[in-house]
Amino acid sequence: MVSNERTPSIVGWLLDGPVKDDEAYDRLRARIDKGWGIPGSDDEARGYLEELALGGDADACLLLGLMLENGVGAPESLQDALGWYQRAADAGDPLSAERAGEVCFELGLSLGTEKKKAFWKTGSSYGNADCVRGLGWLCESEGTEKSLAEAVKLYMRGVSMGDSKSVRCIGNLYERGLGLPQSYEKAAEWYGRSADMGYSEAQCDLGYLYDKGLGIEQDRGKAARLYRMSADQGCARAINNLGLLYATGNGVDEDKTRAFECFSEAAKMGDVDAANNLGYAYEHALGVERDYNKALMWYSMAADLGEMHAQCNLASMYRNGRGVEKDYRKAFELYSESAAQGHVVAEYYLGEMYESGDGVEQDYRKAIEWYMRAAEHGDEDAQNSVGTLYQNGHGVPKSYEAAAKWYRKAAENGSSDAAYNLGRLYETGRGVQLSDEDAFIWYLKAAEQGDADAQNNVGIMFENGRGTERSEKKAVEWYRKAAEQGLATAQYNMGVVCENGIGVPVSYEKAFGWFLKAAEQGDASAQCSLGILYETGEGVEQSYEKATGWYRKSAENGDPEAMFHLGLLHLDGLGVPASDEEAFKLFLESAEDGCDRAQNNVGYMYEHGQGVGQDIGKAFEWYSKAANQGHMLAQHSLGRLYEEGKGVEKSPEKALEWYKRSLESGNEEAEEDVERLRSELSGRASFQ
């Protein structure tokens, strides 16, 4: 019993405190029941116990250790507590040995490596699994072949002591191939053993292997169950991983709100990956209202702790000015920090910034350097960009062959942009053998991934039977897919097929609708086609004024056909003042851009002095340009000039040649001239 009415703090703490009912309590209770007279004041009790302890009383040593370890009845001192525990432990008291080991582990945690190692060696001598495992961790941290082998031995010792954490450490070494052969299968086996012992971190690790299908058949349902078991024990990492499953609907019903809640819970527990994911949720409105300020806060918090994904995501916010003033320099710095840790996307973005000169001086050599890093890490966008730099000769010698090589790598890794680019090389025969068949294959691969430009090109190849069997129906299907994505060129092509009944019934109304969509995006060909429909009144109410407006827009965008049509309106005074001079200017501009009909008209106006001074030599020149493009009227006019010797030396033979070409081009009126001149030349030959 206690020697007076007062009870020393340590006795009250033991009998009524947090350790009630453990072995120390039982031992103290037994001694008190036998009349152990501990003084009532804390100082006297401590002196009394020290006297007994120095005399070899193990219970007194244990009680002193508890006093000093927990600061109950004496100032807290782990070092002094360890001394008393060791005295009893060295005398054979197992409970004191257990306490000594635990205190050694606690003392080592906050110390430098050598002092840490000393305490943990002492603790391991008392059979403390934490200390044994801690020594293993120190050896693992050294990272040498010898130290890793020693780490394996120490962890295995912990395993033999029944330590679930040591079991997990062996699994971790197998997963990373450190000190043991890399094996996800073995990792799963050891994580499973530790998980079965109830260790939450191992449950999370095993869940991750099921999640990714590493070493075991992928089963996200099992992954979710393991994450949940681990999360229920407070594992922040598991809570975050469970959130990722909810976000994607893998292994669980998709629930973005629940995903957000998981990220939020884990982030508040200090998990940096969750802090990044929480930032992402706020940025992209995943399960929560979009809030760029909160996204910035969480990204910044994780980035400041060195989380490379958060550094990259934060950089992108600065680069794009989302929720913060656009700051290319800040973005460049954050991408650099992330890339230094091996973040592949950050490496790619650094390449982009060096290529564009945003936030850093433009440097194609640096761009190719960063693209190559990301490309070698398997990033398909970077591989495509390497190909583009080789194709354009930026930062590297121009090489279509090298471009094709990198485009192929990227395309095989799933890049639709690269598949499209490779298709272009096959279509043009640059860096690869010219092949419409191969071009079609790569365009189709990109088109099936949703690339609108590729979908449009697949449509063109089906329409023209290039690289594949001709199919107007399939052409329309692919044009429509691209057009519905908003690609102006495809919308124009849809207008053309509707206007001409290619693969669909003729419908000027539908053609007008598609041309209008493309025209409003600035497509010059569509603007010109709208002008034609307004001029003819097909699919829309006829209006020369509106035709003129669309022709002008198209002409301003450089379309030579629109200039030609606008010239015709001026020639006839339809919707605009009649003016041969204005018509000639427009025809000439169109002709210089290669429009054969405009070239013919320029030739005609020079020949007849209409809207411009007569000049037969220039008439011959422009007729020739149009004729060489197959314009049948220009071919006939050229024949006439040769026959009459106007603007060129007279030549019935050349005249006949051009009349014949005009006839072959579809000009039936040339037939009479062909027969006449052929007869004249034949008669001349007979007379001679």
CSV table of C-alpha atoms in Angstrom, one decimal, residues 276 279-280 283-284 292 295-304 306-341 343-353 358-359:
chain,number,residue,atom,x,y,z
A,276,ASN,CA,-2.3,18.4,-56.2
A,279,GLY,CA,-6.1,21.7,-56.9
A,280,TYR,CA,-6.9,19.9,-60.2
A,283,GLU,CA,-9.3,24.0,-61.6
A,284,HIS,CA,-11.4,21.6,-63.7
A,292,TYR,CA,-9.1,29.0,-59.7
A,295,ALA,CA,-6.7,25.6,-57.3
A,296,LEU,CA,-3.8,27.9,-57.0
A,297,MET,CA,-3.7,27.6,-53.2
A,298,TRP,CA,-3.6,23.8,-53.3
A,299,TYR,CA,-1.2,23.5,-56.2
A,300,SER,CA,1.1,26.0,-54.5
A,301,MET,CA,1.0,24.1,-51.3
A,302,ALA,CA,2.0,20.9,-53.0
A,303,ALA,CA,4.5,22.6,-55.3
A,304,ASP,CA,6.2,24.2,-52.3
A,306,GLY,CA,8.3,19.6,-54.1
A,307,GLU,CA,5.4,17.7,-55.7
A,308,MET,CA,6.4,17.7,-59.4
A,309,HIS,CA,2.8,17.3,-60.8
A,310,ALA,CA,1.6,20.3,-58.8
A,311,GLN,CA,4.6,22.3,-60.0
A,312,CYS,CA,3.7,21.4,-63.6
A,313,ASN,CA,0.0,22.2,-63.1
A,314,LEU,CA,0.7,25.5,-61.3
A,315,ALA,CA,3.1,26.4,-64.2
A,316,SER,CA,0.3,25.8,-66.7
A,317,MET,CA,-2.0,28.1,-64.8
A,318,TYR,CA,0.6,30.9,-64.9
A,319,ARG,CA,1.3,30.1,-68.6
A,320,ASN,CA,-2.4,30.3,-69.6
A,321,GLY,CA,-3.4,33.0,-67.2
A,322,ARG,CA,-6.0,30.9,-65.4
A,323,GLY,CA,-7.0,32.5,-62.1
A,324,VAL,CA,-3.8,34.5,-62.1
A,325,GLU,CA,-2.1,37.1,-64.3
A,326,LYS,CA,-0.3,35.4,-67.2
A,327,ASP,CA,3.4,35.1,-66.3
A,328,TYR,CA,5.5,33.1,-68.8
A,329,ARG,CA,8.6,33.6,-66.7
A,330,LYS,CA,7.0,32.1,-63.6
A,331,ALA,CA,5.6,29.2,-65.7
A,332,PHE,CA,9.1,28.5,-67.1
A,333,GLU,CA,10.6,28.4,-63.6
A,334,LEU,CA,8.0,26.0,-62.3
A,335,TYR,CA,8.2,23.8,-65.4
A,336,SER,CA,12.0,23.7,-64.8
A,337,GLU,CA,11.6,22.6,-61.2
A,338,SER,CA,9.1,19.9,-62.2
A,339,ALA,CA,11.3,18.7,-65.2
A,340,ALA,CA,14.3,18.5,-62.9
A,341,GLN,CA,12.5,15.7,-61.1
A,343,HIS,CA,8.2,15.0,-64.9
A,344,VAL,CA,7.7,14.2,-68.6
A,345,VAL,CA,4.9,16.7,-69.3
A,346,ALA,CA,7.0,19.5,-67.8
A,347,GLU,CA,9.9,18.4,-70.0
A,348,TYR,CA,7.6,18.7,-73.0
A,349,TYR,CA,6.3,22.1,-72.0
A,350,LEU,CA,9.8,23.4,-71.5
A,351,GLY,CA,10.5,22.4,-75.1
A,352,GLU,CA,7.4,24.3,-76.2
A,353,MET,CA,8.5,27.4,-74.4
A,358,ASP,CA,7.7,32.4,-74.2
A,359,GLY,CA,9.2,33.2,-70.8
